[in-house]
XYZ file of C-alpha atoms in Angstrom:
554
model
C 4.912 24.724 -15.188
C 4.747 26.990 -18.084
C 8.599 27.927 -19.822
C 7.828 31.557 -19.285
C 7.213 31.062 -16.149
C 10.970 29.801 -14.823
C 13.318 32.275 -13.043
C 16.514 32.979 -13.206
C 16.938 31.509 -9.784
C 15.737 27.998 -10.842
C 17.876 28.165 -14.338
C 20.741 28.485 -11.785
C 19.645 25.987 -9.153
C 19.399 23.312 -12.388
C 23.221 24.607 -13.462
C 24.231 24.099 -10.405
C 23.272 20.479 -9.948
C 24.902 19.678 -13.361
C 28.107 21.711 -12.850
C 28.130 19.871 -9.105
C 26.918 15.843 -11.239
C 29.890 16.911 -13.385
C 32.758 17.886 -11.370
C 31.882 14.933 -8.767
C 32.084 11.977 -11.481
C 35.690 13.356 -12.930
C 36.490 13.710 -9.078
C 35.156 9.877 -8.202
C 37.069 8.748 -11.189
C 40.175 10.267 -9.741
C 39.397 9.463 -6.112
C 39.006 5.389 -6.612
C 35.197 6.018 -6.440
C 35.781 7.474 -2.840
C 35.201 4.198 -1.643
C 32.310 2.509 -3.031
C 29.435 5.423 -3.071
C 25.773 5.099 -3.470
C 23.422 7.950 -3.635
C 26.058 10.141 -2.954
C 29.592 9.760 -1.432
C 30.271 9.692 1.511
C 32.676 9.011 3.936
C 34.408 5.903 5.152
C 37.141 4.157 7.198
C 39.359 4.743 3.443
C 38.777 8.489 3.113
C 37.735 11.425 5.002
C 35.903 13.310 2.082
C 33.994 16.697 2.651
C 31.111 15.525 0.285
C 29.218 18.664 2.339
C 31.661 21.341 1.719
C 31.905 20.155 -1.718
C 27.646 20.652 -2.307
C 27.969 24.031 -0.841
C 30.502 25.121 -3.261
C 27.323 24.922 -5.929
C 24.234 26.033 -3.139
C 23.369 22.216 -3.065
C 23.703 21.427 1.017
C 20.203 20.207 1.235
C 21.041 17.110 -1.696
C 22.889 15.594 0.503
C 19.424 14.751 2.801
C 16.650 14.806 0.573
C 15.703 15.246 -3.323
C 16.219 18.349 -5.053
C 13.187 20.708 -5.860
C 13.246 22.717 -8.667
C 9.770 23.930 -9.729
C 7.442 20.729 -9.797
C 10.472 18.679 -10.559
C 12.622 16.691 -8.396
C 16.422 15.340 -8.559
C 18.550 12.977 -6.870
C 21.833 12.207 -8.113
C 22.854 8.364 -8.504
C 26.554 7.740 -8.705
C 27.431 3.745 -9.144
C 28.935 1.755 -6.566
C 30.524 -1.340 -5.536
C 34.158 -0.533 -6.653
C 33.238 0.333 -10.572
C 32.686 4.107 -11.947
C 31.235 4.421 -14.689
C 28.124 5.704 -15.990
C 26.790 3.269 -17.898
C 23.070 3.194 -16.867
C 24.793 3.481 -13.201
C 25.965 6.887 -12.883
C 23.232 9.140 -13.647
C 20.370 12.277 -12.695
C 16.863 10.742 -11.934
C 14.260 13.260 -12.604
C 12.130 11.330 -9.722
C 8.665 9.828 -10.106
C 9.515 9.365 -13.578
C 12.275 6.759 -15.685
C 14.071 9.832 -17.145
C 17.465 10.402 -16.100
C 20.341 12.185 -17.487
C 23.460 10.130 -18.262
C 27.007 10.422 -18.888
C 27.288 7.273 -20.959
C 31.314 6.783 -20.176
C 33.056 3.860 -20.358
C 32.908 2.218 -16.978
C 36.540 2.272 -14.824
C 37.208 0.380 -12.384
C 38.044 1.719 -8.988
C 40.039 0.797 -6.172
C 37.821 1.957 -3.030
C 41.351 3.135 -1.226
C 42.610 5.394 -3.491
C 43.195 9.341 -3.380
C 43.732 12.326 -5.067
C 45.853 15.135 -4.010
C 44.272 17.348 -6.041
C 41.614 20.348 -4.996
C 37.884 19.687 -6.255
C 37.799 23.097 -8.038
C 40.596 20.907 -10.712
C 37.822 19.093 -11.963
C 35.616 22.067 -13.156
C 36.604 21.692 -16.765
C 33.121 21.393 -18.088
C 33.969 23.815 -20.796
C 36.880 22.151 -21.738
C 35.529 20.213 -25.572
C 38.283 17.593 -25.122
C 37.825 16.186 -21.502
C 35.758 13.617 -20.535
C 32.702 13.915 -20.398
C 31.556 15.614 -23.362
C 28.161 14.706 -23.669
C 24.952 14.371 -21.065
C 22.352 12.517 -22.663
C 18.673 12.333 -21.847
C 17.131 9.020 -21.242
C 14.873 6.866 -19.695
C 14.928 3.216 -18.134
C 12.473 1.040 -20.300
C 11.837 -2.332 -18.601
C 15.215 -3.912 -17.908
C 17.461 -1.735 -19.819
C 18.032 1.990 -20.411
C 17.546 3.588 -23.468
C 20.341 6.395 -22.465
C 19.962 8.712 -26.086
C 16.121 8.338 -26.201
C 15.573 11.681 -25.616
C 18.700 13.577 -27.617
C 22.128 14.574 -26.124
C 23.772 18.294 -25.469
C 27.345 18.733 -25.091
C 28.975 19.971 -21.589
C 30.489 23.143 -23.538
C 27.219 24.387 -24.630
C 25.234 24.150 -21.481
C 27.471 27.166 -20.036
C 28.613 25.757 -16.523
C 30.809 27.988 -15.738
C 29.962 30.055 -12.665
C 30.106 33.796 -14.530
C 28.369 32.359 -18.047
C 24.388 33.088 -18.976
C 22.090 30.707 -19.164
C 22.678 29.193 -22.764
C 19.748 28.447 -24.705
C 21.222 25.175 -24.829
C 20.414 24.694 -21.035
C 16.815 26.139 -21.198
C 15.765 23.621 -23.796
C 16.995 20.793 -21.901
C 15.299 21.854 -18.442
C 12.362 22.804 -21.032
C 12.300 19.349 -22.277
C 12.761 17.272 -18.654
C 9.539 19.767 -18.241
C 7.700 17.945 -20.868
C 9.170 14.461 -19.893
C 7.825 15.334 -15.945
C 4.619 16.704 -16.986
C 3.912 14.198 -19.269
C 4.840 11.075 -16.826
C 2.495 12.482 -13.871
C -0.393 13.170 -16.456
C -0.067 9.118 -17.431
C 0.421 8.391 -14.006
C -3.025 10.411 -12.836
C -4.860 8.405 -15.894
C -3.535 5.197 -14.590
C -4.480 5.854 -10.468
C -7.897 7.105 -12.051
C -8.011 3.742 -13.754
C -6.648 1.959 -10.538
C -9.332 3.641 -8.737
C -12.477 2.651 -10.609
C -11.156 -1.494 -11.437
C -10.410 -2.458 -7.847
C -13.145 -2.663 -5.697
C -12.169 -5.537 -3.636
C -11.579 -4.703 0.214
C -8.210 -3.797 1.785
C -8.393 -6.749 4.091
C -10.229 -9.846 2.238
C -10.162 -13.417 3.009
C -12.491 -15.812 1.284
C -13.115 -19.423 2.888
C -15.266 -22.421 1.694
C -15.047 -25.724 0.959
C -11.652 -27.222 -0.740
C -12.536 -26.644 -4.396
C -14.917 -23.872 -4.690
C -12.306 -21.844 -6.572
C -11.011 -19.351 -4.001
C -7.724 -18.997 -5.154
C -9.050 -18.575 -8.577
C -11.062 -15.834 -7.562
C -8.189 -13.787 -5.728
C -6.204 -14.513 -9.234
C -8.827 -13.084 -11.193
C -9.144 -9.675 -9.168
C -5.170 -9.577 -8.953
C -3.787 -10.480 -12.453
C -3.448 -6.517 -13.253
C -1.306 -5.661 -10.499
C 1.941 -6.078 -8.992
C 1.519 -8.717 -6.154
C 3.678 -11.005 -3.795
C 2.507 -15.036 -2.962
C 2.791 -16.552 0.177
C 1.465 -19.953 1.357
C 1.468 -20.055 5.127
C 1.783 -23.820 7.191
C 2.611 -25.145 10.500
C 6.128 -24.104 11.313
C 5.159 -20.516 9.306
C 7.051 -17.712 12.030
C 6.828 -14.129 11.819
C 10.444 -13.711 11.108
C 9.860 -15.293 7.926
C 6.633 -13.051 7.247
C 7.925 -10.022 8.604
C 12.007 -10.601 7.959
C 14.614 -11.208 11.103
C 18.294 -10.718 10.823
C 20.253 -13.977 9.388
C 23.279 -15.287 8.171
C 23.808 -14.024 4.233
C 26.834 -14.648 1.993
C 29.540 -12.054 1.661
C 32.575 -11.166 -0.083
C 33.693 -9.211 2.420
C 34.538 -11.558 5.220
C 37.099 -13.804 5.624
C 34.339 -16.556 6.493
C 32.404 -15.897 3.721
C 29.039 -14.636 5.812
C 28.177 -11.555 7.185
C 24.192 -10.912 9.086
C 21.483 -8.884 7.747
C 18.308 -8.076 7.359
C 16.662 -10.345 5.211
C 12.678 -9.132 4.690
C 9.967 -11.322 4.208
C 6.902 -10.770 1.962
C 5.269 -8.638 4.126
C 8.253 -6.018 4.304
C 8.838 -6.145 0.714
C 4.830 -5.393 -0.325
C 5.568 -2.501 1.950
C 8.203 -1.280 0.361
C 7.054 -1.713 -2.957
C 3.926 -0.053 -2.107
C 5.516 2.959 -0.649
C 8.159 3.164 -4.022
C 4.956 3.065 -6.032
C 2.599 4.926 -4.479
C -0.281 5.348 -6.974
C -0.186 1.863 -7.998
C -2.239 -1.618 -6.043
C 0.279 -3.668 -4.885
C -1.240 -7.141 -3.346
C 0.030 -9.551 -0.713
C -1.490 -12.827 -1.546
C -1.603 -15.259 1.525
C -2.663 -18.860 0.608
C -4.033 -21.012 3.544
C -3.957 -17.799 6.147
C -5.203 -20.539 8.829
C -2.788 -22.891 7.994
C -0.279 -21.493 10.452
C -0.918 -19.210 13.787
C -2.092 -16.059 12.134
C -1.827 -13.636 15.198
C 1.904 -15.152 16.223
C 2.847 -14.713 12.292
C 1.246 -11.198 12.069
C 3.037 -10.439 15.740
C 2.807 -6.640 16.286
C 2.091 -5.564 12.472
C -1.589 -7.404 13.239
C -2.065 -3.671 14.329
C -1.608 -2.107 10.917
C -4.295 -4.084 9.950
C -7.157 -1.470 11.519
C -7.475 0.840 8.393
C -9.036 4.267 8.403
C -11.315 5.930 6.065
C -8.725 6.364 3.224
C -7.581 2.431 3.785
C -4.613 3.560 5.921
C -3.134 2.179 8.900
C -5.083 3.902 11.560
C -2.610 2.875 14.325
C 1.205 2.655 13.373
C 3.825 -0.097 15.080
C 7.528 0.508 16.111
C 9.972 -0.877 14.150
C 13.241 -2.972 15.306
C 16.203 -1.784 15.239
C 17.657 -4.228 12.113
C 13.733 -3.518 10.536
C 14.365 0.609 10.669
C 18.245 0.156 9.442
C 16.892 -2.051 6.488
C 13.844 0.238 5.791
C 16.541 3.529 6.431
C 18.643 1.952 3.665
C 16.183 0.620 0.726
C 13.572 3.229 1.279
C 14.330 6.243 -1.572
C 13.778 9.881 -0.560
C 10.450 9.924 -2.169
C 8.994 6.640 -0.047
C 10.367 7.333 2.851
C 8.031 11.027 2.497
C 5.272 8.872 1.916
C 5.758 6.504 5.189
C 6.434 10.052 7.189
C 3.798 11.348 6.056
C 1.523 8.764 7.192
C 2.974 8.341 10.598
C 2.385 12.119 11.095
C -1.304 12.176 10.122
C -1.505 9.235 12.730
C 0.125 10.969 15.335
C -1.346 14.527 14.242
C 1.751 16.277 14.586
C 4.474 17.809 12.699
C 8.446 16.212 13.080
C 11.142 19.220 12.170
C 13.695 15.896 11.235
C 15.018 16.620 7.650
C 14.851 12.822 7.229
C 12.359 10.148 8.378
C 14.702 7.699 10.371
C 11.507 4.536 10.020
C 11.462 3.833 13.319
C 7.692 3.450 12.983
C 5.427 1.726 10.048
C 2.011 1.991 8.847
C 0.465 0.113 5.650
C -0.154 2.532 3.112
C -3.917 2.636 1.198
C -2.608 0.817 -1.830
C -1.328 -1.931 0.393
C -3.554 -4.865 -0.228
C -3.450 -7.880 1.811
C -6.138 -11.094 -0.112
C -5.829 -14.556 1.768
C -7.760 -17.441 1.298
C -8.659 -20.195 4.523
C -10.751 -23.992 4.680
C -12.352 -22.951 8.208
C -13.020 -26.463 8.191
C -10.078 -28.770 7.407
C -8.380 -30.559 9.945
C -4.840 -29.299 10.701
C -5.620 -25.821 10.956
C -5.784 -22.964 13.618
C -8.458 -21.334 14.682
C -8.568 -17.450 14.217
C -9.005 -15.118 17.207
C -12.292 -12.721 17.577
C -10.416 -9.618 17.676
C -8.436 -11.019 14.075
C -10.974 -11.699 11.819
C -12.614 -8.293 13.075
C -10.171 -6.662 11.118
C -11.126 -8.603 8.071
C -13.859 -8.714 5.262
C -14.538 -12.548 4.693
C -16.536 -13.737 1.590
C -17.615 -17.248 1.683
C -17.520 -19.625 -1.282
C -20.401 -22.509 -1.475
C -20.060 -25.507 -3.063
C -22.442 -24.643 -5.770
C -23.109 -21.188 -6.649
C -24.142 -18.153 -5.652
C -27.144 -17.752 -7.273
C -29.879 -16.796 -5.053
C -27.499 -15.896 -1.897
C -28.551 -12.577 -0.780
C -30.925 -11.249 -3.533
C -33.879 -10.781 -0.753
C -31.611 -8.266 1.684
C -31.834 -4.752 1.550
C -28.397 -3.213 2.769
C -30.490 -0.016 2.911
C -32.618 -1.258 6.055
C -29.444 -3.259 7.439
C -27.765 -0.153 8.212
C -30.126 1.946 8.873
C -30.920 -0.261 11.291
C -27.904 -1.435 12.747
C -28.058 -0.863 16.165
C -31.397 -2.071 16.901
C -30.898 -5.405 14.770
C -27.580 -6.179 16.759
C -28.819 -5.116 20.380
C -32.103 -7.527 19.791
C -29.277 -10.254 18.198
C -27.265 -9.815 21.541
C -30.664 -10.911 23.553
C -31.419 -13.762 21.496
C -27.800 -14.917 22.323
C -28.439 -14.512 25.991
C -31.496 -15.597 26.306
C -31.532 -18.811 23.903
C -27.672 -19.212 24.204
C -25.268 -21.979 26.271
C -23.695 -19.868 28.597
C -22.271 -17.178 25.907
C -19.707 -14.596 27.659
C -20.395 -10.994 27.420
C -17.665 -10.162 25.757
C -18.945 -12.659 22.526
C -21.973 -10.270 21.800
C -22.092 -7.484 19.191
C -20.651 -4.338 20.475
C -21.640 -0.896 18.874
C -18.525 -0.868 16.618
C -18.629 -4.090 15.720
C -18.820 -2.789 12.134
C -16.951 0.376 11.233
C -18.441 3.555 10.464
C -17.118 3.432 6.801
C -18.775 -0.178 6.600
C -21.969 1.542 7.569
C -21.493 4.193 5.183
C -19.523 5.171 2.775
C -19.316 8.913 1.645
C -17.562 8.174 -1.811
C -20.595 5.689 -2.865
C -23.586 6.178 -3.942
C -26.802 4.957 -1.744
C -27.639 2.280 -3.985
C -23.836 0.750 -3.921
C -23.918 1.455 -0.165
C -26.800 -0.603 0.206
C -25.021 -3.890 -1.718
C -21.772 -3.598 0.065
C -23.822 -3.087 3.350
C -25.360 -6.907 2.580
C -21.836 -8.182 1.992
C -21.015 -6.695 5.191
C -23.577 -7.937 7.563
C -23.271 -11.377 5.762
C -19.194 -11.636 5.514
C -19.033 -10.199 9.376
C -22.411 -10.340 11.261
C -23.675 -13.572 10.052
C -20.393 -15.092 9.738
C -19.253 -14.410 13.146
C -22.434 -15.718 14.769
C -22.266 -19.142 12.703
C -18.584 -19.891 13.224
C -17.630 -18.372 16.429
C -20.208 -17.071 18.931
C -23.585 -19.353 18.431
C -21.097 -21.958 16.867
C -22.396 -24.252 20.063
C -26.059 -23.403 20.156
C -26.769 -22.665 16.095
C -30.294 -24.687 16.212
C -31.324 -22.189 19.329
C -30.246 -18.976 17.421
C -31.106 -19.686 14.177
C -34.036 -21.185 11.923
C -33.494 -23.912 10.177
C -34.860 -23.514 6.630
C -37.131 -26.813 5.871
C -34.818 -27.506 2.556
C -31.671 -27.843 5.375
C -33.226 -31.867 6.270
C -32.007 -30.471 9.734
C -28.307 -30.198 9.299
C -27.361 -25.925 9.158
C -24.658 -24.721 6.644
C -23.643 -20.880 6.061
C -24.756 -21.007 2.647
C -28.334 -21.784 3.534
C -28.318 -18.685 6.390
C -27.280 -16.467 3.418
C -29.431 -18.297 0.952
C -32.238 -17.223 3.267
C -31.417 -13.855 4.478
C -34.920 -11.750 4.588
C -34.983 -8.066 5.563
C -38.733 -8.369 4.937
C -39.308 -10.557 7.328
C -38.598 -9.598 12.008
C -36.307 -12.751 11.499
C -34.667 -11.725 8.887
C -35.464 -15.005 7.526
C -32.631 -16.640 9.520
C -32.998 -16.103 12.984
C -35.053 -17.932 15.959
C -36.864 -15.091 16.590
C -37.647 -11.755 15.598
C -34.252 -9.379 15.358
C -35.505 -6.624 13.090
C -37.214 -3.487 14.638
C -41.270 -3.959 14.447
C -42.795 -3.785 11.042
C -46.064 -3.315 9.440
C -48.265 -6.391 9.765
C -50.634 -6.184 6.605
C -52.536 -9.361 8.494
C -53.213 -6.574 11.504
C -53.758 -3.730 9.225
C -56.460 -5.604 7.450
C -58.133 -6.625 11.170
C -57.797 -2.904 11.957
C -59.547 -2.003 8.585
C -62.401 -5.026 9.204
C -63.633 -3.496 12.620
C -65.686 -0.843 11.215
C -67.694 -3.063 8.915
C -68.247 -5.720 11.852
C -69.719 -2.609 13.870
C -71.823 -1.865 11.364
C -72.839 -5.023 10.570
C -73.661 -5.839 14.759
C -75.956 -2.341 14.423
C -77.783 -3.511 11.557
C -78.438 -6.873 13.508
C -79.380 -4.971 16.635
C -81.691 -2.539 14.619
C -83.040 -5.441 13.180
């Protein structure tokens, strides 16, 4: 936003909120913290405070909900908690989306949660009043794990012109001038890194690489996560949902007589998804070592339905939540995340919600929500993986060796262009040279996803790699490991090289598109090409008629 192009109506709005941040911490101070306040105050079993009548006083109702819009800024007010106030990097402004804030900088008092004031809130409006605390608002910003409260400069309460019948000082244009610059500045570095974001990870939503113990697949996951924020998990036998997910437990307290209260306590999954929502432009990865190692579809429980994503990489489905899952999410979820989890549960359900506040009683994973895992489909001790799981997965297998040479003679190009015809004639080869294969083990028509057949933000030449990747990581892999598992020498050649015995790395070693078998399969799969052996007959006719005249005539 341009400084010439602010009203007078958004000069007062931003007065408003710091005659309102002002007024409140003398009246917390006072008021024994009003017992314990977080965002805002609010009320409790210790005092019945009118933290709404006190917002209208300064045309602020709508704080007390959501964030505070003033031109492309936003504000919440933080006042600290737990029995101190203070201001201290604890009592402060957030301009949100950003690590500015405006602070106070007081000496921190402590607070007894019970105690009152008889006094009316319009006593505390003394904000032009050069002796009484506080003087001074500072502008800072949070760097790391401190707070650099002066970074920015300071302005004194008596110039910024709070009272209700003052002008707009120049004092308080530069500062909502300069929180202007901060904003504008943050969400420029903040588009540069998403760009960046963007273009390095290229690795797919849901990605699980298997192989031999060995063949470096948690290296590999390492390597494409080392420049973003991500969250480890190793999974094993007695691995439960509750400890993937969270479940309400037993957790110390000072507040008991016992010494234990119950809460929710998250597990790795919940807290990705929280980060991910606070962060919203930013990759955040959930790293699952040994997915196979434990039940996947009893630890994934209901959330294995988040794991369909859409075109964008979104949930396409969302989940209810529990009722100790939506009063943890209700309470840790800022104004600004919770927007971004509404948001995507009303683009699921297509429908607008008139609720002034999401209440997370549904979840969906959000596009920068990455989950990476890494399985030994053939070690002893583990669990096998349903159909309808790994469907919702892109696996990449690791051989023992190398790479080198695995799928250099597909074209992704034909693959998909071809789809449908390669997996209908791949569904008769299954019946027809198959041990008693159910129906419901063949290919159906959205076996692969539309985006997996094409991709409208690539190019065709990078649709045509990823397509190989695809058919290899899903099509192929499927048919070795779970569908032709029992009948692999029926359904698929055996390259001479193999001395008989059939691995996955020699099936992708071998994979054709030049050839009706695709070089792997028992018989032809690929829709009828051009014989140059026939063409050449076809070509040789006319000179053996010609040559049988010439005999005759002779």
């Amino acid at each position: 936003m341009e400084h010439s192009t602010v009203t007078d109506a958004e000069y007062e709005q931003f007065k408003n909120l710091l005659r309102f941040f002002y007024a409140q911490y003398r009246y917390n101070c006072a008021a024994g913290s009003v017992g314990e306040v977080g965002k805002l105050p609010r009320k409790n079993s210790n005092c019945l405070y009118p933290l709404e009548e006190h917002l209208s006083q300064f045309h602020l109702s709508n704080l007390f909900h959501n964030q505070l819009h003033i031109g492309d800024m936003s504000f919440a007010i933080i006042f600290s908690k737990q029995g101190f106030m203070g201001s201290d990097k604890c009592t402060y402004i957030w301009l949100a989306g950003t690590n500015v804030g405006l602070y106070l900088h007081q000496e921190s008092y402590k607070a007894n949660a019970g105690k009152t004031t008889n006094l009316p809130f319009k006593d505390f409006f003394t904000w032009n009043d050069r002796d009484q605390e506080p003087k001074t608002l500072y502008v800072g910003e949070r760097e790391d794990s401190d707070t650099n409260y002066n970074k920015h400069g300071s302005y004194e309460f008596a110039d910024l012109g709070l009272s209700e019948e003052a002008p707009v000082t120049d004092q308080l244009k530069q500062l909502f001038h300069l929180l202007q610059n901060l904003n504008s500045t943050v969400k420029a570095q903040q588009q540069v890194h998403q760009e960046q974001n963007e273009a390095d990870i290229s690795r797919p939503h849901n990605w699980i690489l298997f192989g031999a113990p060995g063949t470096g697949k948690s290296y590999v996951i390492d390597q494409a996560a080392k420049q973003y924020p991500r969250c480890r998990v190793t999974f094993h036998p007695d691995y439960t949902y509750a400890q993937f997910v969270g479940a309400y437990k037993p957790v110390p307290s000072q507040q008991t007589a016992s010494g234990i209260t119950y809460g929710f306590v998250p597990g790795p999954f919940v807290n990705t998804l929280v980060e991910s929502l606070e962060n919203p432009n930013t990759p955040h990865i959930l790293i699952i070592e040994e997915i196979n190692r434990a039940d996947p579809a009893a630890v994934f429980g209901d959330v294995f339905q988040l794991l369909d994503r859409n075109d964008e990489g979104s949930s396409e489905y969302s989940v209810r939540t529990s009722r100790e899952l939506k009063d943890y999410l209700q309470g840790k979820l800022s104004a600004n995340a919770k927007e971004t989890l509404r948001a995507l549960i009303v683009n699921l359900d297509q429908s607008e919600t008139d609720a002034p506040d999401y209440d997370c009683s549904e979840i969906a994973i959000p596009n920068n929500m990455y989950i990476w895992a890494s399985m030994n489909s053939a070690d002893q001790g583990v669990f096998p993986m349903d159909t309808a799981f790994k469907r919702r997965w892109t696996f990449q297998y690791l051989p023992i060796d190398s790479d080198n040479g695995m799928l250099q003679s597909a074209d992704g190009a034909f693959l998909s262009e071809h789809w449908d015809e390669i997996r209908t004639n791949i569904n008769k080869l299954l019946k027809s040279q198959g041990r008693d294969i159910p129906e419901d083990k063949l290919l159906g028509p959205y076996f692969l996803s539309s985006r997996e057949l094409h991709n409208d933000d690539e190019d065709a030449e990078q649709n045509a790699q990823n397509f190989v990747h695809v058919f290899a990581s899903k099509v192929i892999m499927y048919l070795f490991e779970d569908a032709a598992r029992y009948c692999r020498a029926q359904v698929f050649r055996i390259p001479d090289e193999s001395q008989g015995q059939l691995y996955l790395s020699d099936l992708l070693r071998n994979l054709n598109t030049d050839r009706p078998d695709l070089g792997i399969f028992a018989e032809s799969v690929a829709p009828t090409l051009e014989n140059p052996e026939n063409t050449d007959s076809e070509e040789s006719t006319p000179d053996d008629s010609e040559e049988s005249t010439e005999e005759s005539a002779e």
